[in-house]
PDB file of C-alpha atoms in Angstrom:
ATOM      1  CA  MET A 139      12.051   2.341   3.351  1.00  0.00           C
ATOM      2  CA  GLY A 140      12.443  -0.342   6.599  1.00  0.00           C
ATOM      3  CA  CYS A 141       9.173   1.051   8.064  1.00  0.00           C
ATOM      4  CA  GLY A 142       6.928  -1.619   9.891  1.00  0.00           C
ATOM      5  CA  SER A 143       4.310  -2.036  12.460  1.00  0.00           C
ATOM      6  CA  SER A 144       3.121  -4.425  14.767  1.00  0.00           C
ATOM      7  CA  SER A 145      -0.032  -4.612  17.236  1.00  0.00           C
ATOM      8  CA  GLN A 146       2.062  -6.855  19.554  1.00  0.00           C
ATOM      9  CA  ARG A 147       4.116  -5.197  22.286  1.00  0.00           C
ATOM     10  CA  PRO A 148       8.100  -6.061  22.643  1.00  0.00           C
ATOM     11  CA  GLN A 149       8.654  -8.409  25.224  1.00  0.00           C
ATOM     12  CA  THR A 150      11.245  -6.497  27.352  1.00  0.00           C
ATOM     13  CA  THR A 151      11.833  -2.872  27.092  1.00  0.00           C
ATOM     14  CA  ARG A 152      15.563  -3.851  26.800  1.00  0.00           C
ATOM     15  CA  ASN A 153      15.001  -5.161  23.332  1.00  0.00           C
ATOM     16  CA  ILE A 154      13.590  -2.228  21.956  1.00  0.00           C
ATOM     17  CA  ASN A 155      16.403   0.291  23.431  1.00  0.00           C
ATOM     18  CA  VAL A 156      19.841  -1.068  22.733  1.00  0.00           C
ATOM     19  CA  LEU A 157      21.362   1.812  21.885  1.00  0.00           C
ATOM     20  CA  ALA A 158      23.839   1.113  24.662  1.00  0.00           C
ATOM     21  CA  SER A 159      23.627  -2.418  24.646  1.00  0.00           C
ATOM     22  CA  SER A 160      27.222  -3.457  23.585  1.00  0.00           C
ATOM     23  CA  GLU A 161      30.316  -1.730  23.174  1.00  0.00           C
ATOM     24  CA  GLY A 162      31.414  -3.454  20.418  1.00  0.00           C
ATOM     25  CA  GLN A 163      27.865  -2.671  18.103  1.00  0.00           C
ATOM     26  CA  LYS A 164      28.492   0.202  15.562  1.00  0.00           C
ATOM     27  CA  LYS A 165      26.698   3.398  15.472  1.00  0.00           C
ATOM     28  CA  GLU A 166      24.767   2.331  12.187  1.00  0.00           C
ATOM     29  CA  ASP A 167      23.151  -0.755  13.884  1.00  0.00           C
ATOM     30  CA  ARG A 168      21.583   1.668  16.582  1.00  0.00           C
ATOM     31  CA  LYS A 169      17.950   0.819  17.400  1.00  0.00           C
ATOM     32  CA  VAL A 170      16.562   3.847  19.349  1.00  0.00           C
ATOM     33  CA  LYS A 171      13.215   4.117  21.002  1.00  0.00           C
ATOM     34  CA  VAL A 172      11.048   7.785  20.076  1.00  0.00           C
ATOM     35  CA  VAL A 173       7.783   8.450  21.797  1.00  0.00           C
ATOM     36  CA  LEU A 174       4.988  10.662  20.226  1.00  0.00           C
ATOM     37  CA  LEU A 175       3.279  12.906  23.018  1.00  0.00           C
ATOM     38  CA  GLY A 176       0.387  15.401  23.104  1.00  0.00           C
ATOM     39  CA  ASP A 177      -3.374  15.791  23.509  1.00  0.00           C
ATOM     40  CA  SER A 178      -5.948  13.486  21.645  1.00  0.00           C
ATOM     41  CA  GLY A 179      -6.492  14.393  18.490  1.00  0.00           C
ATOM     42  CA  VAL A 180      -3.363  16.622  17.671  1.00  0.00           C
ATOM     43  CA  GLY A 181      -2.179  13.875  14.773  1.00  0.00           C
ATOM     44  CA  LYS A 182       0.444  11.780  16.199  1.00  0.00           C
ATOM     45  CA  SER A 183      -0.964   8.665  14.600  1.00  0.00           C
ATOM     46  CA  SER A 184      -1.242  10.618  11.215  1.00  0.00           C
ATOM     47  CA  ILE A 185       2.428  11.580  11.739  1.00  0.00           C
ATOM     48  CA  ALA A 186       3.450   8.230  12.367  1.00  0.00           C
ATOM     49  CA  LEU A 187       1.423   6.667   9.652  1.00  0.00           C
ATOM     50  CA  TYR A 188       2.616   9.134   6.795  1.00  0.00           C
ATOM     51  CA  LEU A 189       6.231   8.307   8.113  1.00  0.00           C
ATOM     52  CA  CYS A 190       5.947   4.515   7.805  1.00  0.00           C
ATOM     53  CA  HIS A 191       3.771   4.328   4.893  1.00  0.00           C
ATOM     54  CA  GLY A 192       3.681   7.226   3.255  1.00  0.00           C
ATOM     55  CA  ARG A 193      -0.069   8.073   3.528  1.00  0.00           C
ATOM     56  CA  PHE A 194      -2.818   9.895   5.287  1.00  0.00           C
ATOM     57  CA  SER A 195      -5.886   8.447   6.549  1.00  0.00           C
ATOM     58  CA  ASP A 196      -9.389  11.008   6.562  1.00  0.00           C
ATOM     59  CA  SER A 197     -10.832   7.860   9.255  1.00  0.00           C
ATOM     60  CA  HIS A 198      -9.638   8.875  13.039  1.00  0.00           C
ATOM     61  CA  GLN A 199      -8.958   6.279  15.389  1.00  0.00           C
ATOM     62  CA  VAL A 200      -8.524   6.611  18.841  1.00  0.00           C
ATOM     63  CA  THR A 201      -5.295   5.045  19.963  1.00  0.00           C
ATOM     64  CA  ILE A 202      -5.627   2.671  22.992  1.00  0.00           C
ATOM     65  CA  GLY A 203      -2.607   2.797  25.291  1.00  0.00           C
ATOM     66  CA  ALA A 204       0.164   2.547  22.620  1.00  0.00           C
ATOM     67  CA  ALA A 205       0.927   1.687  18.969  1.00  0.00           C
ATOM     68  CA  PHE A 206       4.170   0.758  18.143  1.00  0.00           C
ATOM     69  CA  LEU A 207       5.992   0.935  14.495  1.00  0.00           C
ATOM     70  CA  HIS A 208       9.455   0.996  13.495  1.00  0.00           C
ATOM     71  CA  HIS A 209      11.543   3.316  10.585  1.00  0.00           C
ATOM     72  CA  THR A 210      14.842   3.164   9.494  1.00  0.00           C
ATOM     73  CA  ILE A 211      16.306   6.563   8.890  1.00  0.00           C
ATOM     74  CA  HIS A 212      19.906   7.051   6.462  1.00  0.00           C
ATOM     75  CA  LEU A 213      21.797   9.626   8.323  1.00  0.00           C
ATOM     76  CA  LYS A 214      23.835  12.374   6.157  1.00  0.00           C
ATOM     77  CA  ASN A 215      27.003  10.502   6.951  1.00  0.00           C
ATOM     78  CA  GLY A 216      25.664   7.215   5.683  1.00  0.00           C
ATOM     79  CA  GLU A 217      24.823   5.578   8.669  1.00  0.00           C
ATOM     80  CA  THR A 218      21.438   4.101   9.789  1.00  0.00           C
ATOM     81  CA  MET A 219      19.479   4.334  12.975  1.00  0.00           C
ATOM     82  CA  LYS A 220      16.131   2.374  13.303  1.00  0.00           C
ATOM     83  CA  LEU A 221      13.580   4.269  15.164  1.00  0.00           C
ATOM     84  CA  HIS A 222      11.124   2.289  17.475  1.00  0.00           C
ATOM     85  CA  ILE A 223       8.096   4.613  17.590  1.00  0.00           C
ATOM     86  CA  TRP A 224       5.712   4.140  20.209  1.00  0.00           C
ATOM     87  CA  ASP A 225       2.455   6.278  19.323  1.00  0.00           C
ATOM     88  CA  THR A 226       0.582   7.526  22.994  1.00  0.00           C
ATOM     89  CA  GLY A 227      -2.751   7.848  23.595  1.00  0.00           C
ATOM     90  CA  GLY A 228      -3.233  11.217  24.520  1.00  0.00           C
ATOM     91  CA  GLN A 229      -6.875  11.238  26.152  1.00  0.00           C
ATOM     92  CA  GLU A 230      -6.684  11.947  29.983  1.00  0.00           C
ATOM     93  CA  ARG A 231      -7.577   8.207  31.098  1.00  0.00           C
ATOM     94  CA  PHE A 232      -4.166   7.051  29.806  1.00  0.00           C
ATOM     95  CA  ARG A 233      -1.933   9.907  31.019  1.00  0.00           C
ATOM     96  CA  ALA A 234      -1.481   7.970  34.211  1.00  0.00           C
ATOM     97  CA  MET A 235       0.347   5.462  31.934  1.00  0.00           C
ATOM     98  CA  ALA A 236       2.919   7.713  29.820  1.00  0.00           C
ATOM     99  CA  PRO A 237       5.706   7.519  31.860  1.00  0.00           C
ATOM    100  CA  LEU A 238       5.529   3.560  31.449  1.00  0.00           C
ATOM    101  CA  TYR A 239       5.811   4.714  27.534  1.00  0.00           C
ATOM    102  CA  TYR A 240       8.748   7.023  27.462  1.00  0.00           C
ATOM    103  CA  ARG A 241      10.862   5.346  29.959  1.00  0.00           C
ATOM    104  CA  ASP A 242      14.224   4.428  28.181  1.00  0.00           C
ATOM    105  CA  ALA A 243      13.082   6.699  25.218  1.00  0.00           C
ATOM    106  CA  TYR A 244      16.006   8.651  23.630  1.00  0.00           C
ATOM    107  CA  GLY A 245      13.437  11.007  21.259  1.00  0.00           C
ATOM    108  CA  ALA A 246      10.475  12.640  22.230  1.00  0.00           C
ATOM    109  CA  VAL A 247       8.281  13.785  19.631  1.00  0.00           C
ATOM    110  CA  VAL A 248       5.350  16.382  21.313  1.00  0.00           C
ATOM    111  CA  VAL A 249       2.904  17.177  18.893  1.00  0.00           C
ATOM    112  CA  TYR A 250      -0.059  20.130  19.015  1.00  0.00           C
ATOM    113  CA  ASP A 251      -2.363  21.058  16.462  1.00  0.00           C
ATOM    114  CA  SER A 252      -1.690  24.292  15.330  1.00  0.00           C
ATOM    115  CA  ASN A 253      -5.382  24.936  15.244  1.00  0.00           C
ATOM    116  CA  ASN A 254      -6.074  24.524  18.545  1.00  0.00           C
ATOM    117  CA  VAL A 255      -5.073  26.435  21.289  1.00  0.00           C
ATOM    118  CA  ASP A 256      -5.322  24.013  23.951  1.00  0.00           C
ATOM    119  CA  SER A 257      -3.449  21.590  22.491  1.00  0.00           C
ATOM    120  CA  PHE A 258      -0.513  24.032  22.725  1.00  0.00           C
ATOM    121  CA  ASN A 259      -1.314  25.114  26.024  1.00  0.00           C
ATOM    122  CA  SER A 260      -0.547  21.352  27.071  1.00  0.00           C
ATOM    123  CA  LEU A 261       2.716  21.678  25.681  1.00  0.00           C
ATOM    124  CA  LYS A 262       4.294  22.325  28.841  1.00  0.00           C
ATOM    125  CA  TYR A 263       2.785  19.635  30.495  1.00  0.00           C
ATOM    126  CA  TRP A 264       3.798  16.719  28.051  1.00  0.00           C
ATOM    127  CA  ILE A 265       7.489  18.523  27.871  1.00  0.00           C
ATOM    128  CA  ASN A 266       7.508  18.610  31.563  1.00  0.00           C
ATOM    129  CA  GLU A 267       6.410  15.144  32.315  1.00  0.00           C
ATOM    130  CA  ILE A 268       9.210  13.731  29.823  1.00  0.00           C
ATOM    131  CA  LYS A 269      11.697  16.091  31.528  1.00  0.00           C
ATOM    132  CA  SER A 270      11.199  15.166  34.953  1.00  0.00           C
ATOM    133  CA  SER A 271       9.650  11.408  34.858  1.00  0.00           C
ATOM    134  CA  GLY A 272      11.541  10.386  31.412  1.00  0.00           C
ATOM    135  CA  PRO A 273      15.494   9.938  30.748  1.00  0.00           C
ATOM    136  CA  ARG A 274      17.959  12.444  31.429  1.00  0.00           C
ATOM    137  CA  ASN A 275      18.954  13.759  27.957  1.00  0.00           C
ATOM    138  CA  CYS A 276      16.059  12.611  25.952  1.00  0.00           C
ATOM    139  CA  CYS A 277      16.087  14.875  22.896  1.00  0.00           C
ATOM    140  CA  ILE A 278      12.425  16.370  22.553  1.00  0.00           C
ATOM    141  CA  THR A 279      11.111  17.893  19.568  1.00  0.00           C
ATOM    142  CA  VAL A 280       7.544  20.483  19.626  1.00  0.00           C
ATOM    143  CA  VAL A 281       6.051  19.741  16.379  1.00  0.00           C
ATOM    144  CA  ALA A 282       3.033  21.943  15.147  1.00  0.00           C
ATOM    145  CA  ASN A 283       1.030  19.486  13.095  1.00  0.00           C
ATOM    146  CA  LYS A 284      -1.830  20.746  10.556  1.00  0.00           C
ATOM    147  CA  LYS A 285      -0.062  23.287   8.969  1.00  0.00           C
ATOM    148  CA  ASP A 286      -1.789  22.818   5.731  1.00  0.00           C
ATOM    149  CA  LEU A 287      -4.771  24.428   7.708  1.00  0.00           C
ATOM    150  CA  PRO A 288      -5.113  28.157   8.724  1.00  0.00           C
ATOM    151  CA  GLN A 289      -3.056  28.662  11.827  1.00  0.00           C
ATOM    152  CA  LYS A 290      -4.305  29.756  14.936  1.00  0.00           C
ATOM    153  CA  ILE A 291      -1.162  29.906  16.684  1.00  0.00           C
ATOM    154  CA  ASN A 292       1.812  32.219  16.435  1.00  0.00           C
ATOM    155  CA  SER A 293       5.060  30.498  15.284  1.00  0.00           C
ATOM    156  CA  GLU A 294       7.114  32.963  16.438  1.00  0.00           C
ATOM    157  CA  MET A 295       5.577  32.636  19.789  1.00  0.00           C
ATOM    158  CA  VAL A 296       6.182  28.656  19.790  1.00  0.00           C
ATOM    159  CA  MET A 297      10.013  29.271  18.611  1.00  0.00           C
ATOM    160  CA  LYS A 298      10.180  31.605  21.517  1.00  0.00           C
ATOM    161  CA  PHE A 299       8.757  29.071  24.213  1.00  0.00           C
ATOM    162  CA  CYS A 300      10.826  26.284  22.866  1.00  0.00           C
ATOM    163  CA  LYS A 301      14.091  28.140  23.235  1.00  0.00           C
ATOM    164  CA  GLU A 302      13.094  28.570  26.764  1.00  0.00           C
ATOM    165  CA  GLN A 303      12.515  24.798  27.395  1.00  0.00           C
ATOM    166  CA  HIS A 304      15.713  24.052  24.955  1.00  0.00           C
ATOM    167  CA  VAL A 305      13.832  21.715  22.655  1.00  0.00           C
ATOM    168  CA  SER A 306      13.765  21.812  18.888  1.00  0.00           C
ATOM    169  CA  PHE A 307      10.480  23.060  16.875  1.00  0.00           C
ATOM    170  CA  ILE A 308       9.139  21.880  13.195  1.00  0.00           C
ATOM    171  CA  GLU A 309       6.035  22.452  11.906  1.00  0.00           C
ATOM    172  CA  CYS A 310       4.282  19.931   9.493  1.00  0.00           C
ATOM    173  CA  SER A 311       1.449  18.039   7.968  1.00  0.00           C
ATOM    174  CA  ALA A 312       0.391  14.900   8.568  1.00  0.00           C
ATOM    175  CA  LYS A 313      -2.010  15.604   5.814  1.00  0.00           C
ATOM    176  CA  THR A 314       0.450  16.651   2.957  1.00  0.00           C
ATOM    177  CA  GLY A 315       3.511  14.584   4.416  1.00  0.00           C
ATOM    178  CA  GLU A 316       5.272  18.180   4.435  1.00  0.00           C
ATOM    179  CA  ASN A 317       8.651  18.124   6.685  1.00  0.00           C
ATOM    180  CA  ILE A 318       7.382  14.803   8.421  1.00  0.00           C
ATOM    181  CA  LYS A 319      10.328  13.194   7.030  1.00  0.00           C
ATOM    182  CA  THR A 320      12.692  15.912   8.207  1.00  0.00           C
ATOM    183  CA  LEU A 321      11.626  15.748  11.553  1.00  0.00           C
ATOM    184  CA  PHE A 322      12.617  12.548  12.202  1.00  0.00           C
ATOM    185  CA  GLU A 323      15.757  13.026  10.395  1.00  0.00           C
ATOM    186  CA  ARG A 324      16.523  15.797  12.411  1.00  0.00           C
ATOM    187  CA  LEU A 325      16.014  14.081  15.614  1.00  0.00           C
ATOM    188  CA  ALA A 326      18.080  10.951  14.446  1.00  0.00           C
ATOM    189  CA  SER A 327      20.563  13.185  14.024  1.00  0.00           C
ATOM    190  CA  HIS A 328      20.238  14.861  17.470  1.00  0.00           C
ATOM    191  CA  ILE A 329      20.192  11.709  19.024  1.00  0.00           C
ATOM    192  CA  TYR A 330      23.045  10.001  16.953  1.00  0.00           C
ATOM    193  CA  SER A 331      24.971  13.303  17.991  1.00  0.00           C
ATOM    194  CA  ARG A 332      24.218  13.233  21.637  1.00  0.00           C
ATOM    195  CA  PHE A 333      24.906   9.481  22.017  1.00  0.00           C
TER     196      PHE A 333
END
């Protein structure tokens, strides 16, 4: 499916975000940077792992700084878009580095654990961060992860919050894979139509 990962960082940000790199480049050849944001333990890495490798791992390893993966999305119009996914560490000590990771991002996936009220309460922080320090017109999607477990946070309340923030919303499960592919297909379509 065109998934891959790398432990090496790209040489320059310019190589990652080539959306506007040349006038002659077709949209189907476009590569875009997408950043995963959210508190530690909400499942950002698990979402990326399921998208790119089709599996879930029970062993949780904390992301230090950021991890880099890529995945090709086939849009409904027959064209493709290669997502360069930056999976960021959500610990407090890495928050100061976050703007370095979402610079030049065309999409942001802000994840919370639907069973953890504190992670939901942090959504506003992450959304404000990307809106104030990130690129203008970044497509933002809020993700309620761990849909496979009993929910502690009301979905209608989250939808209302997302509407007020002018961001998209989807529920998913990195464990079962429910809506993982849909999440990134919708985000890619939104990015494609916006840019």
